[in-house]
Amino acid sequence: MDIVEKLKLEIAMLEACNEDLLVAIGVHNKRDEYHLSAECMRKINKTTREIERLKAYLRDQQNFMWVIKDLQDRGLLSEVIKEYANQA
């Protein structure tokens, strides 16, 4: 499994977690357990920030893969690697 698929799975897992937390908030509110609702909200906020970070990383990886494929299609990938190796 490549990194793009792993990132997509991680994002899906975190989004499902947020949905579960929203259900838990409803249950806690019905039971007047507002401190637990607030804790769930903090977890949702933290998870949402992580989802946004992972989505940005996913876009970067997809763009990188697109560049690599484009270079391969044009037959330039080996030239780019040689040039990079010479700079190091």
Coordinates of C-alpha atoms in Angstrom, one line a residue:
M1 CA 0.0 0.0 0.0
D2 CA 1.5 3.3 -1.0
I3 CA 1.6 6.5 1.1
V4 CA -1.4 8.1 -0.7
E5 CA -3.6 5.2 0.2
K6 CA -2.4 5.2 3.8
L7 CA -3.1 8.9 4.1
K8 CA -6.6 8.4 2.7
L9 CA -7.3 5.6 5.2
E10 CA -6.0 7.7 8.1
I11 CA -8.2 10.7 7.1
A12 CA -11.2 8.4 6.8
M13 CA -10.5 7.0 10.2
L14 CA -10.2 10.4 11.9
E15 CA -13.4 11.6 10.1
A16 CA -15.3 8.5 11.5
C17 CA -13.9 9.3 14.9
N18 CA -15.3 12.8 14.7
E19 CA -18.7 11.4 13.7
D20 CA -18.7 9.1 16.7
L21 CA -17.7 12.0 19.0
L22 CA -20.6 14.1 17.7
V23 CA -23.0 11.2 18.6
A24 CA -21.3 11.1 22.1
I25 CA -21.9 14.8 22.5
G26 CA -25.6 14.3 21.9
V27 CA -25.7 11.5 24.5
H28 CA -23.8 13.6 27.1
N29 CA -26.0 16.6 26.6
K30 CA -29.2 14.5 27.1
R31 CA -27.6 13.3 30.4
D32 CA -26.6 16.8 31.4
E33 CA -23.0 15.8 31.4
Y34 CA -21.7 19.0 29.8
H35 CA -18.2 18.6 31.0
L36 CA -18.0 15.4 29.0
S37 CA -19.5 17.1 26.0
A38 CA -16.8 19.8 26.3
E39 CA -14.1 17.1 26.3
C40 CA -15.6 15.6 23.2
M41 CA -15.5 19.0 21.5
R42 CA -11.9 19.5 22.4
K43 CA -11.1 16.1 20.9
I44 CA -13.1 17.0 17.7
N45 CA -11.1 20.2 17.4
K46 CA -7.8 18.4 17.8
T47 CA -8.8 15.7 15.3
T48 CA -10.0 18.3 12.8
R49 CA -6.7 20.1 12.9
E50 CA -4.9 16.7 12.3
I51 CA -7.3 16.0 9.4
E52 CA -6.4 19.3 7.8
R53 CA -2.7 18.7 8.2
L54 CA -3.0 15.2 6.7
K55 CA -5.1 16.5 3.8
A56 CA -2.4 19.1 3.0
Y57 CA 0.3 16.4 3.1
L58 CA -1.9 14.2 0.9
R59 CA -2.2 17.0 -1.7
D60 CA 1.6 17.4 -1.6
Q61 CA 2.2 13.7 -2.1
Q62 CA -0.3 13.6 -5.0
N63 CA 1.4 16.6 -6.6
F64 CA 4.8 15.0 -6.2
M65 CA 3.6 11.7 -7.7
W66 CA 2.1 13.7 -10.6
V67 CA 5.5 15.4 -11.2
I68 CA 7.3 12.1 -11.1
K69 CA 4.9 10.5 -13.6
D70 CA 5.2 13.5 -15.9
L71 CA 9.0 13.3 -15.8
Q72 CA 8.8 9.6 -16.5
D73 CA 6.4 10.1 -19.4
R74 CA 8.7 12.6 -21.0
G75 CA 11.8 10.5 -20.3
L76 CA 13.5 13.1 -18.2
L77 CA 13.4 11.4 -14.8
S78 CA 16.8 9.8 -15.1
E79 CA 18.3 13.1 -16.2
V80 CA 16.8 14.9 -13.1
I81 CA 18.1 12.2 -10.8
K82 CA 21.6 12.5 -12.3
E83 CA 21.5 16.3 -12.0
Y84 CA 20.4 16.0 -8.4
A85 CA 23.2 13.5 -7.6
N86 CA 25.8 15.8 -9.1
Q87 CA 24.7 18.6 -6.9
A88 CA 25.0 16.6 -3.7

